Tab-separated table of C-alpha atoms in Angstrom:
chain	number	residue	atom	x	y	z
A	235	MET	CA	0.332	-0.293	-0.286
A	236	ILE	CA	1.080	3.478	-0.733
A	237	ARG	CA	1.472	6.038	1.526
A	238	ASN	CA	-0.426	8.933	0.240
A	239	LYS	CA	2.180	12.055	1.745
A	240	MET	CA	-0.454	14.805	0.541
A	241	PHE	CA	-3.210	13.560	2.434
A	242	LEU	CA	-1.661	11.575	5.331
A	243	PRO	CA	1.147	13.397	6.385
A	244	ASN	CA	3.931	11.598	8.525
A	245	ARG	CA	3.311	11.251	12.167
A	246	GLY	CA	5.441	13.619	13.174
A	247	MET	CA	3.451	16.837	10.936
A	248	GLY	CA	0.510	15.486	14.028
A	249	PRO	CA	1.655	17.943	16.774
A	250	ILE	CA	2.358	20.489	14.364
A	251	VAL	CA	-1.499	20.320	12.985
A	252	PHE	CA	-2.971	20.072	16.535
A	253	LEU	CA	-0.981	23.515	16.984
A	254	VAL	CA	-2.169	25.111	13.650
A	255	VAL	CA	-5.603	24.016	15.344
A	256	VAL	CA	-5.246	25.582	18.455
A	257	LEU	CA	-3.856	28.632	17.714
A	258	ALA	CA	-6.511	29.016	15.106
A	259	VAL	CA	-9.559	28.153	17.815
A	260	MET	CA	-8.008	30.611	20.059
A	261	ILE	CA	-7.401	33.499	17.958
A	262	GLY	CA	-10.957	33.033	16.986
A	263	ALA	CA	-12.195	33.070	20.160
A	264	LEU	CA	-10.371	36.126	21.315
A	265	LEU	CA	-11.796	37.662	18.231
A	266	LEU	CA	-15.336	36.097	19.224
A	267	SER	CA	-15.399	37.206	22.728
A	268	SER	CA	-13.953	40.917	22.209
A	269	GLY	CA	-17.056	41.452	19.953
A	270	LEU	CA	-19.711	40.001	21.927
A	271	ILE	CA	-18.327	41.780	25.583
A	272	GLU	CA	-20.262	44.976	25.883
A	273	GLU	CA	-17.933	48.126	26.118
A	274	ASP	CA	-18.174	49.927	29.387
A	275	GLN	CA	-21.142	52.186	29.488
A	276	PRO	CA	-22.038	54.887	32.379
A	277	VAL	CA	-23.926	53.636	35.055
A	278	PRO	CA	-27.507	54.763	34.638
A	279	ARG	CA	-28.152	57.901	37.102
A	280	GLU	CA	-32.003	58.997	37.164
A	281	ASP	CA	-33.209	61.734	39.077
A	282	ARG	CA	-35.782	61.561	41.565
A	283	GLY	CA	-36.329	64.313	43.375
A	284	ALA	CA	-35.904	67.168	40.420
A	285	SER	CA	-37.746	70.280	40.802
A	286	THR	CA	-39.898	71.704	37.991
A	287	THR	CA	-40.432	75.128	37.538
A	288	ILE	CA	-43.195	77.069	38.650
A	289	SER	CA	-44.889	80.329	37.232
A	290	LEU	CA	-45.329	82.492	40.374
A	291	ASP	CA	-47.748	85.212	41.060
A	292	THR	CA	-45.653	87.639	42.557
A	293	SER	CA	-48.342	89.603	44.082
A	294	PRO	CA	-48.848	89.543	47.725
A	295	PHE	CA	-51.492	87.844	49.157
A	296	ASP	CA	-54.328	90.302	50.711
A	297	PRO	CA	-56.142	89.243	53.788
A	298	LYS	CA	-58.134	92.150	54.525
A	299	VAL	CA	-56.482	92.143	58.232
A	300	ALA	CA	-58.753	95.998	58.115
A	301	ASP	CA	-61.682	93.757	57.611
A	302	TRP	CA	-60.921	91.223	61.143
A	303	GLY	CA	-61.705	93.652	63.846
A	304	ALA	CA	-60.251	94.582	67.258
A	305	LEU	CA	-57.129	92.585	67.709
A	306	ASP	CA	-55.091	92.800	70.729
A	307	ASP	CA	-51.526	90.520	71.580
A	308	ARG	CA	-50.121	93.616	72.936
A	309	THR	CA	-51.883	93.266	76.700
A	310	GLU	CA	-52.140	90.889	79.512
A	311	LEU	CA	-55.306	90.709	78.660
A	312	GLY	CA	-55.589	90.504	74.917
A	313	LEU	CA	-53.548	87.382	74.943
A	314	GLN	CA	-55.699	85.523	77.199
A	315	SER	CA	-58.966	86.501	75.593
A	316	THR	CA	-60.008	85.103	72.565
A	317	PRO	CA	-61.583	87.552	69.611
A	318	VAL	CA	-64.569	85.831	68.001
A	319	ALA	CA	-65.714	88.296	65.490
A	320	ALA	CA	-61.785	88.682	64.383
A	321	PHE	CA	-61.867	85.100	64.357
A	322	ARG	CA	-64.635	84.199	62.534
A	323	LYS	CA	-64.172	86.923	59.929
A	324	ALA	CA	-60.278	86.401	59.370
A	325	ALA	CA	-61.315	82.208	59.148
A	326	GLU	CA	-63.607	82.669	56.900
A	327	ILE	CA	-60.882	84.734	54.764
A	328	VAL	CA	-58.390	81.932	54.786
A	329	ALA	CA	-60.976	79.600	53.953
A	330	LEU	CA	-61.602	81.224	50.662
A	331	MET	CA	-58.216	81.732	49.741
A	332	PRO	CA	-56.724	77.960	47.957
A	333	TRP	CA	-53.286	77.253	49.338
A	334	GLY	CA	-51.822	77.103	46.105
A	335	ARG	CA	-52.491	80.862	46.015
A	336	MET	CA	-50.427	80.986	49.110
A	337	LYS	CA	-47.596	78.833	48.299
A	338	ASP	CA	-47.117	81.385	44.979
A	339	CYS	CA	-47.818	84.272	46.129
A	340	GLY	CA	-45.390	87.381	46.850
A	341	ASN	CA	-44.191	87.974	50.471
A	342	SER	CA	-45.359	91.093	52.501
A	343	VAL	CA	-42.598	90.760	55.139
A	344	ARG	CA	-39.732	89.590	53.273
A	345	ASP	CA	-38.999	90.881	50.129
A	346	GLY	CA	-38.107	88.661	47.158
A	347	GLN	CA	-39.325	85.831	48.606
A	348	PHE	CA	-42.351	84.067	47.715
A	349	GLY	CA	-45.164	81.618	49.497
A	350	PHE	CA	-45.080	80.757	53.174
A	351	ALA	CA	-42.193	82.804	55.150
A	352	THR	CA	-40.386	80.865	57.752
A	353	LEU	CA	-42.184	82.102	61.047
A	354	ASP	CA	-38.753	84.389	62.702
A	355	ALA	CA	-40.118	84.161	66.454
A	356	GLU	CA	-38.152	87.150	67.042
A	357	THR	CA	-38.904	89.442	65.931
A	358	ILE	CA	-42.877	87.992	65.381
A	359	LEU	CA	-42.941	88.600	69.202
A	360	ALA	CA	-41.624	92.427	69.078
A	361	ASN	CA	-43.760	93.185	65.892
A	362	PRO	CA	-47.062	90.651	65.444
A	363	GLY	CA	-48.919	93.274	63.813
A	364	ALA	CA	-46.552	93.178	60.775
A	365	TRP	CA	-46.924	89.525	60.283
A	366	ARG	CA	-50.755	89.096	60.849
A	367	GLY	CA	-52.659	87.969	57.950
A	368	VAL	CA	-49.131	86.813	56.490
A	369	PRO	CA	-48.560	82.809	54.948
A	370	VAL	CA	-46.312	81.791	57.309
A	371	GLU	CA	-44.782	77.604	58.095
A	372	VAL	CA	-43.569	76.240	61.161
A	373	VAL	CA	-42.075	73.219	61.919
A	374	GLY	CA	-41.185	71.079	65.266
A	375	LYS	CA	-43.064	68.723	67.247
A	376	LEU	CA	-46.503	67.904	68.019
A	377	VAL	CA	-47.511	68.130	71.655
A	378	GLU	CA	-51.643	67.969	71.448
A	379	VAL	CA	-54.136	67.396	68.941
A	380	ALA	CA	-58.350	66.938	69.583
A	381	ASP	CA	-61.122	67.226	67.049
A	382	PHE	CA	-62.951	70.880	67.755
A	383	ASP	CA	-66.478	71.784	66.878
A	384	LEU	CA	-66.204	75.875	65.782
A	385	PHE	CA	-69.923	75.608	66.258
A	386	ASP	CA	-70.081	74.744	69.917
A	387	ALA	CA	-67.117	76.977	70.320
A	388	TYR	CA	-67.772	80.414	68.223
A	389	ASP	CA	-71.165	79.465	66.770
A	390	MET	CA	-69.620	79.717	63.392
A	391	LYS	CA	-69.641	77.106	60.047
A	392	LEU	CA	-66.941	77.478	57.247
A	393	PRO	CA	-68.140	78.701	53.649
A	394	ASP	CA	-68.017	74.959	52.581
A	395	GLY	CA	-70.715	74.335	55.482
A	396	ARG	CA	-67.840	72.198	58.097
A	397	TYR	CA	-67.696	72.525	61.353
A	398	GLU	CA	-65.288	70.110	62.817
A	399	VAL	CA	-61.968	71.170	62.373
A	400	LYS	CA	-58.882	69.662	64.459
A	401	GLN	CA	-57.341	72.282	66.702
A	402	GLY	CA	-53.602	71.253	68.661
A	403	VAL	CA	-50.289	72.713	69.490
A	404	MET	CA	-46.827	72.063	68.531
A	405	ARG	CA	-43.684	74.011	69.552
A	406	LEU	CA	-41.282	75.602	67.064
A	407	ARG	CA	-37.726	74.122	66.167
A	408	GLU	CA	-35.617	76.071	67.922
A	409	ARG	CA	-32.451	76.138	65.426
A	410	ALA	CA	-35.211	77.084	62.345
A	411	HIS	CA	-37.535	79.599	64.122
A	412	GLY	CA	-34.968	81.416	66.558
A	413	GLU	CA	-36.777	80.534	69.740
A	414	ASP	CA	-38.723	77.240	70.697
A	415	LEU	CA	-42.306	78.574	70.893
A	416	PRO	CA	-45.069	76.916	71.505
A	417	VAL	CA	-48.032	77.493	68.589
A	418	ARG	CA	-51.726	76.538	68.417
A	419	PHE	CA	-53.084	75.571	65.385
A	420	THR	CA	-56.542	75.280	63.817
A	421	LEU	CA	-56.841	73.443	60.396
A	422	ILE	CA	-59.212	75.039	58.463
A	423	ASP	CA	-59.449	73.037	55.049
A	424	ASP	CA	-60.296	69.823	54.818
A	425	GLN	CA	-57.003	67.458	54.339
A	426	THR	CA	-58.936	64.226	55.222
A	427	GLU	CA	-58.040	62.286	52.459
A	428	ASP	CA	-53.887	62.746	52.943
A	429	LEU	CA	-53.523	64.210	56.687
A	430	PRO	CA	-50.674	62.413	58.513
A	431	LEU	CA	-50.952	60.222	61.326
A	432	LEU	CA	-50.901	63.180	63.903
A	433	VAL	CA	-49.371	61.919	66.943
A	434	PRO	CA	-47.816	63.349	69.697
A	435	GLY	CA	-44.054	63.360	69.666
A	436	THR	CA	-44.395	63.238	65.615
A	437	GLU	CA	-42.466	66.093	63.642
A	438	VAL	CA	-44.566	67.900	61.849
A	439	LYS	CA	-44.661	71.104	59.307
A	440	ILE	CA	-48.004	73.541	59.237
A	441	GLN	CA	-48.619	76.296	57.010
A	442	GLY	CA	-50.990	78.718	57.062
A	443	VAL	CA	-52.099	82.389	58.341
A	444	PHE	CA	-50.679	84.086	61.656
A	445	PHE	CA	-53.640	85.109	63.132
A	446	LYS	CA	-52.312	86.692	66.749
A	447	LEU	CA	-50.086	86.343	69.674
A	448	HIS	CA	-51.893	84.063	72.161
A	449	ALA	CA	-51.291	82.466	75.858
A	450	LEU	CA	-50.477	79.150	76.147
A	451	ASP	CA	-49.635	76.510	78.751
A	452	GLY	CA	-45.565	76.065	78.016
A	453	LYS	CA	-43.049	73.834	79.387
A	454	GLU	CA	-42.749	76.061	82.936
A	455	GLY	CA	-46.351	77.238	82.738
A	456	PRO	CA	-48.536	80.131	80.842
A	457	GLU	CA	-46.282	81.537	77.720
A	458	THR	CA	-46.477	83.727	75.051
A	459	GLY	CA	-47.270	81.542	71.812
A	460	CYS	CA	-48.203	81.958	68.108
A	461	TRP	CA	-52.083	81.388	66.885
A	462	LEU	CA	-52.215	79.870	63.254
A	463	LEU	CA	-54.763	79.370	60.922
A	464	ALA	CA	-53.535	76.602	59.337
A	465	LYS	CA	-54.483	75.437	55.629
A	466	ARG	CA	-52.059	72.055	55.620
A	467	ILE	CA	-50.226	69.818	58.024
A	468	PHE	CA	-47.460	67.540	56.920
A	469	ARG	CA	-44.974	65.504	58.083
A	470	SER	CA	-41.141	66.944	58.353
A	471	PHE	CA	-38.073	65.440	59.750
A	472	ASP	CA	-35.631	66.256	61.938
A	473	LEU	CA	-31.953	65.139	62.734
A	474	PRO	CA	-31.589	64.435	65.948
A	475	ALA	CA	-28.502	66.420	67.558
A	476	GLU	CA	-25.211	63.939	68.010
A	477	ASP	CA	-26.194	64.152	71.639
A	478	ALA	CA	-29.494	62.612	71.196
A	479	ILE	CA	-29.044	60.296	68.544
A	480	ASP	CA	-30.225	56.846	70.001
A	481	LEU	CA	-29.405	53.852	67.988
A	482	GLY	CA	-31.213	51.630	70.222
A	483	MET	CA	-34.432	52.437	68.220
A	484	LEU	CA	-33.475	50.301	65.646
A	485	ASP	CA	-34.272	47.674	67.841
A	486	TYR	CA	-37.899	48.836	66.367
A	487	VAL	CA	-37.034	48.535	62.753
A	488	ARG	CA	-39.943	46.265	60.825
A	489	ASP	CA	-38.593	44.400	57.768
A	490	ALA	CA	-40.449	43.871	54.887
A	491	GLU	CA	-42.097	40.386	54.411
A	492	LEU	CA	-43.488	40.406	51.230
A	493	ALA	CA	-41.868	42.818	49.082
A	494	ALA	CA	-45.058	44.035	47.535
A	495	ASP	CA	-45.924	44.941	51.051
A	496	ALA	CA	-43.067	47.204	51.916
A	497	SER	CA	-43.408	50.843	51.619
A	498	ARG	CA	-40.637	52.498	49.840
A	499	SER	CA	-41.594	55.466	52.389
A	500	VAL	CA	-38.477	54.243	55.017
A	501	PHE	CA	-38.912	57.924	56.754
A	502	ASP	CA	-42.590	56.639	58.217
A	503	GLU	CA	-40.003	55.383	61.046
A	504	PRO	CA	-37.990	57.737	63.714
A	505	PRO	CA	-35.113	54.960	63.382
A	506	ILE	CA	-33.959	56.406	60.385
A	507	PHE	CA	-33.282	59.801	61.529
A	508	HIS	CA	-31.442	58.249	64.212
A	509	LEU	CA	-29.059	56.251	62.123
A	510	LEU	CA	-28.425	58.958	59.031
A	511	SER	CA	-27.519	61.409	62.248
A	512	ARG	CA	-24.955	58.852	63.153
A	513	VAL	CA	-23.353	58.542	59.915
A	514	TYR	CA	-23.655	62.087	59.302
A	515	HIS	CA	-22.111	62.916	62.565
A	516	GLY	CA	-19.162	60.352	62.205
A	517	PHE	CA	-20.122	56.471	62.911
A	518	ARG	CA	-17.945	55.310	64.549
A	519	ASP	CA	-16.847	52.075	66.873
A	520	ALA	CA	-19.266	50.100	64.795
A	521	GLU	CA	-18.640	46.612	64.315
A	522	VAL	CA	-17.477	45.781	60.670
A	523	VAL	CA	-18.728	42.499	58.862
A	524	PRO	CA	-16.436	41.342	55.476
A	525	MET	CA	-19.102	40.040	53.151
A	526	LYS	CA	-18.422	38.632	49.629
A	527	GLY	CA	-20.567	37.024	46.852
A	528	LYS	CA	-23.757	35.307	47.933
A	529	GLU	CA	-23.213	36.289	51.868
A	530	THR	CA	-24.863	39.275	51.441
A	531	ARG	CA	-27.777	36.869	51.378
A	532	ALA	CA	-27.618	36.765	54.760
A	533	LEU	CA	-29.036	40.370	55.183
A	534	LEU	CA	-32.208	39.224	53.629
A	535	GLU	CA	-32.359	35.722	55.733
A	536	ARG	CA	-31.489	37.142	59.437
A	537	PRO	CA	-31.731	41.192	59.564
A	538	LYS	CA	-31.708	41.275	62.469
A	539	ASP	CA	-28.821	40.036	63.448
A	540	PHE	CA	-26.992	42.218	61.004
A	541	ARG	CA	-28.880	45.386	62.052
A	542	GLY	CA	-27.422	48.692	63.031
A	543	LYS	CA	-23.283	46.650	61.603
A	544	VAL	CA	-21.184	47.720	59.114
A	545	ILE	CA	-21.561	45.872	56.028
A	546	LYS	CA	-17.635	45.909	53.810
A	547	MET	CA	-18.289	44.211	50.375
A	548	GLN	CA	-17.789	44.561	47.372
A	549	GLY	CA	-20.039	44.541	44.184
A	550	ARG	CA	-21.161	45.957	41.100
A	551	VAL	CA	-22.636	49.306	40.363
A	552	ILE	CA	-26.224	49.037	38.728
A	553	LYS	CA	-27.989	52.348	38.728
A	554	ILE	CA	-27.799	55.520	40.772
A	555	GLU	CA	-30.743	57.370	42.194
A	556	ARG	CA	-30.601	61.194	43.372
A	557	TRP	CA	-33.508	62.222	45.715
A	558	SER	CA	-34.613	65.330	47.309
A	559	MET	CA	-36.084	64.932	50.235
A	560	ALA	CA	-38.933	67.540	49.541
A	561	SER	CA	-39.738	64.368	47.132
A	562	TRP	CA	-40.695	62.933	50.268
A	563	PHE	CA	-41.710	65.370	52.327
A	564	PRO	CA	-44.050	68.003	50.471
A	565	GLU	CA	-43.081	71.781	50.575
A	566	LEU	CA	-39.882	70.912	51.923
A	567	SER	CA	-37.718	74.286	53.036
A	568	PRO	CA	-33.680	74.200	53.665
A	569	GLU	CA	-34.467	75.177	57.099
A	570	ASP	CA	-36.133	71.500	58.335
A	571	GLY	CA	-32.848	69.683	58.291
A	572	PRO	CA	-29.093	69.872	57.003
A	573	ILE	CA	-29.606	66.968	54.649
A	574	SER	CA	-32.074	68.480	51.850
A	575	GLU	CA	-30.806	65.272	48.792
A	576	PHE	CA	-29.044	62.306	49.144
A	577	TRP	CA	-28.715	59.211	46.579
A	578	ILE	CA	-29.461	55.717	46.444
A	579	THR	CA	-26.897	53.474	44.404
A	580	TYR	CA	-27.807	49.777	43.400
A	581	VAL	CA	-24.997	47.223	44.179
A	582	THR	CA	-24.893	43.447	43.851
A	583	SER	CA	-22.570	41.296	44.671
A	584	ASP	CA	-23.618	37.907	43.368
A	585	GLY	CA	-25.670	39.356	40.389
A	586	TYR	CA	-28.919	38.211	41.586
A	587	VAL	CA	-29.940	40.632	44.793
A	588	PRO	CA	-29.850	44.247	44.527
A	589	LEU	CA	-27.955	46.207	47.608
A	590	ALA	CA	-29.901	49.621	48.008
A	591	VAL	CA	-27.357	52.271	49.763
A	592	MET	CA	-28.308	55.469	50.624
A	593	TRP	CA	-25.698	58.090	50.427
A	594	LEU	CA	-25.671	62.272	51.866
A	595	GLU	CA	-22.658	62.748	49.516
A	596	GLU	CA	-22.853	62.446	46.062
A	597	PRO	CA	-20.726	59.314	44.855
A	598	GLU	CA	-18.275	58.732	42.141
A	599	VAL	CA	-19.730	60.206	38.918
A	600	ASP	CA	-17.070	58.346	36.488
A	601	LEU	CA	-18.587	54.458	37.439
A	602	THR	CA	-19.100	52.300	34.575
A	603	THR	CA	-21.228	49.443	34.393
A	604	ASN	CA	-17.964	47.063	34.470
A	605	ASN	CA	-16.710	48.801	37.816
A	606	GLN	CA	-16.006	47.066	40.900
A	607	VAL	CA	-16.316	48.975	44.180
A	608	ASN	CA	-15.774	48.736	47.358
A	609	LEU	CA	-18.197	50.138	50.224
A	610	GLU	CA	-18.787	50.136	53.459
A	611	ALA	CA	-22.304	50.687	54.980
A	612	VAL	CA	-24.094	50.343	57.870
A	613	PHE	CA	-27.374	47.779	57.492
A	614	TYR	CA	-30.852	49.238	58.127
A	615	ARG	CA	-33.544	46.697	57.161
A	616	VAL	CA	-35.160	44.946	54.337
A	617	TRP	CA	-37.618	46.827	51.766
A	618	GLY	CA	-39.231	46.294	48.522
A	619	TYR	CA	-37.177	46.961	45.676
A	620	TYR	CA	-38.723	47.483	42.122
A	621	ASN	CA	-37.191	46.595	39.293
A	622	ALA	CA	-37.490	48.473	35.900
A	623	ASN	CA	-40.241	45.726	35.058
A	624	GLY	CA	-42.293	46.754	37.730
A	625	LYS	CA	-41.604	43.105	39.756
A	626	ALA	CA	-41.376	44.095	43.484
A	627	THR	CA	-38.260	42.061	45.512
A	628	LYS	CA	-36.702	42.123	48.538
A	629	ALA	CA	-33.871	44.105	48.931
A	630	PRO	CA	-31.524	45.250	52.100
A	631	LEU	CA	-31.329	49.152	52.408
A	632	LEU	CA	-27.887	49.921	54.067
A	633	VAL	CA	-27.023	53.949	54.836
A	634	GLY	CA	-23.457	54.017	53.272
A	635	ARG	CA	-19.882	55.441	55.461
A	636	TYR	CA	-16.884	56.962	53.677
A	637	ALA	CA	-17.411	57.044	49.913
A	638	ILE	CA	-17.636	54.421	46.990
A	639	GLN	CA	-14.112	53.034	46.145
A	640	PRO	CA	-13.765	52.182	42.317
A	641	LEU	CA	-11.930	49.441	42.184
A	642	ARG	CA	-11.076	48.971	38.116
A	643	ILE	CA	-10.185	45.423	37.389
A	644	GLY	CA	-6.848	44.830	34.667
A	645	GLY	CA	-6.281	48.994	34.957
A	646	GLU	CA	-7.112	51.116	33.214
A	647	GLY	CA	-7.131	50.376	29.257
A	648	GLY	CA	-5.930	46.953	29.983
A	649	LEU	CA	-7.784	43.407	28.911
A	650	ASP	CA	-10.840	42.061	30.320
A	651	PRO	CA	-11.100	39.219	32.655
A	652	VAL	CA	-12.331	37.011	29.125
A	653	SER	CA	-9.531	37.669	27.319
A	654	VAL	CA	-6.688	37.261	29.887
A	655	GLY	CA	-8.136	33.826	30.624
A	656	ILE	CA	-8.144	33.164	27.153
A	657	ALA	CA	-4.588	34.265	26.540
A	658	VAL	CA	-3.209	31.776	30.065
A	659	PHE	CA	-4.898	28.988	27.999
A	660	VAL	CA	-3.575	29.894	25.050
A	661	VAL	CA	-0.149	29.654	26.805
A	662	LEU	CA	-0.278	26.856	28.384
A	663	ALA	CA	-2.076	25.139	25.210
A	664	LEU	CA	1.580	26.191	23.623
A	665	ALA	CA	3.585	24.468	26.400
A	666	LEU	CA	1.365	21.072	26.218
A	667	VAL	CA	2.276	21.504	22.193
A	668	PHE	CA	5.770	21.989	23.011
A	669	LEU	CA	5.985	19.005	25.499
A	670	VAL	CA	4.070	16.451	23.567
A	671	LEU	CA	5.972	17.872	19.916
A	672	ARG	CA	9.100	17.009	22.007
A	673	HIS	CA	8.366	14.021	22.693
A	674	ASP	CA	6.757	12.918	19.763
A	675	ARG	CA	10.445	13.547	18.441
A	676	LYS	CA	12.037	11.447	20.924
A	677	ARG	CA	9.490	8.771	20.326
A	678	ARG	CA	10.055	8.843	16.107
A	679	ALA	CA	13.749	9.175	16.452
A	680	LEU	CA	13.598	5.995	18.687
A	681	PHE	CA	11.219	4.020	16.396
A	682	GLU	CA	13.793	5.057	13.357
A	683	ASP	CA	16.692	3.331	15.007
A	684	THR	CA	15.043	0.068	16.392
A	685	ARG	CA	13.344	-0.049	12.079
A	686	ARG	CA	17.372	0.544	11.437
A	687	ALA	CA	18.609	-2.126	13.523
A	688	ARG	CA	15.943	-4.636	12.507
A	689	LYS	CA	16.422	-4.475	8.903
A	690	GLN	CA	20.230	-4.669	9.313
A	691	LEU	CA	19.707	-8.044	11.498
A	692	GLY	CA	17.464	-9.003	8.485
A	693	ARG	CA	19.834	-8.161	6.214
A	694	GLY	CA	22.295	-10.466	7.534
A	695	PRO	CA	20.714	-13.848	6.851
A	696	LEU	CA	19.455	-12.949	3.666
A	697	SER	CA	22.136	-12.190	1.930
A	698	GLU	CA	24.151	-15.294	2.779
A	699	LYS	CA	21.400	-17.640	1.202
A	700	ILE	CA	21.654	-15.581	-1.985
A	701	ALA	CA	25.736	-15.367	-2.607
A	702	GLY	CA	25.445	-19.200	-1.923
A	703	PRO	CA	28.700	-21.126	-1.296
A	704	GLU	CA	32.496	-19.703	-0.945
A	705	GLU	CA	34.530	-20.168	-3.603
A	706	GLY	CA	37.070	-22.694	-2.844
A	707	ALA	CA	34.750	-24.597	-0.983
A	708	GLU	CA	34.954	-28.357	-2.048
A	709	GLY	CA	31.316	-30.200	-2.624
A	710	PRO	CA	29.705	-32.657	-1.308
């Protein structure tokens, strides 16, 4: 049988053919992977608290104070008395004036400002007449609230026929208004549907019209305070002072059992403000728990074991959201607290569970989809997270400590992990082919020597038969 050398290469060509095939496959895989791998894209950023441009009416609100009647809040008797006729007239005017009109109108006390002016305790005590009828807002802590019957007290009804309203007392937040004063409020508007949970001790904001100074029960007896005809009551917030932080309140945090039942309003519970204040002032001497990959799922399985602890982890940023506090607390003012906005970064360490991390300062702006980051955050609770398709899932909510530290794998401009893996595989394949080729050459040399030796041994006896007896040998 004749060997066809064109299609059946000899034994020494096998490793070379294998080497060519391996190189072709590796180069093709490298080119294919470079085309399939997505280029780094900026992490999506959403602004969830963007303010809208409002067309303001620059004309000031006219409360027609001159039509209210006689009012005395500069004498001891005037502070203690209730001017019924003036209250009726003022309540009617305030009830008929829309809240939206007051929110946008010019301010007669402070030039260049619009809407509800932040009440200044010192100036209103010194000159109440200048503030009378002015739309103002106050923030502070609710002391008491109850149903109040205007018909029984003042023999009156509001223009819409109602006579049952809310009336209560709150105390001003000193750092926002200059002094800690009591404030009586009578809620004129019907706010039944969106009335916040009014429980003594709740931080609230009240927007309305200043009526008069009035004698109220204070902390140590009778005290001069303010009386407002309120249009709206909102939930407010206040970060506790550093010496008033009580992280023991974290023991009362409620975790979501079902993602669909978890409210995104994490500010409904007071503990979040104590935690934010602790992070704002510096979260020191905290227990740090390192976690990797799927270990972060323990936050969902055993939230009570990790609440208030610093989780040190590594992950990939999926999305960044910017939130304005005004989107959580209607009509928020800068005086309401030191935090007017915050950010949420969604990070995953296992590619499955999204971790929502709140930051009081804006994270790095140059993060990309392939960025890995190191971060430390204080675990707060399990809440409901809704993905882009509207599907609800449970997710851990944390408050970031320090700043996000981007970690670029492979260095700037280097190969991605897949390309590095293919390159390593190519090197190993080449080393394997070299060893096989070297071993094959040794075996081939040994085979050739053995075959020549066998040919040599076989050639000896056969040549003797062909040559016959030597010359001169005697015949039989």
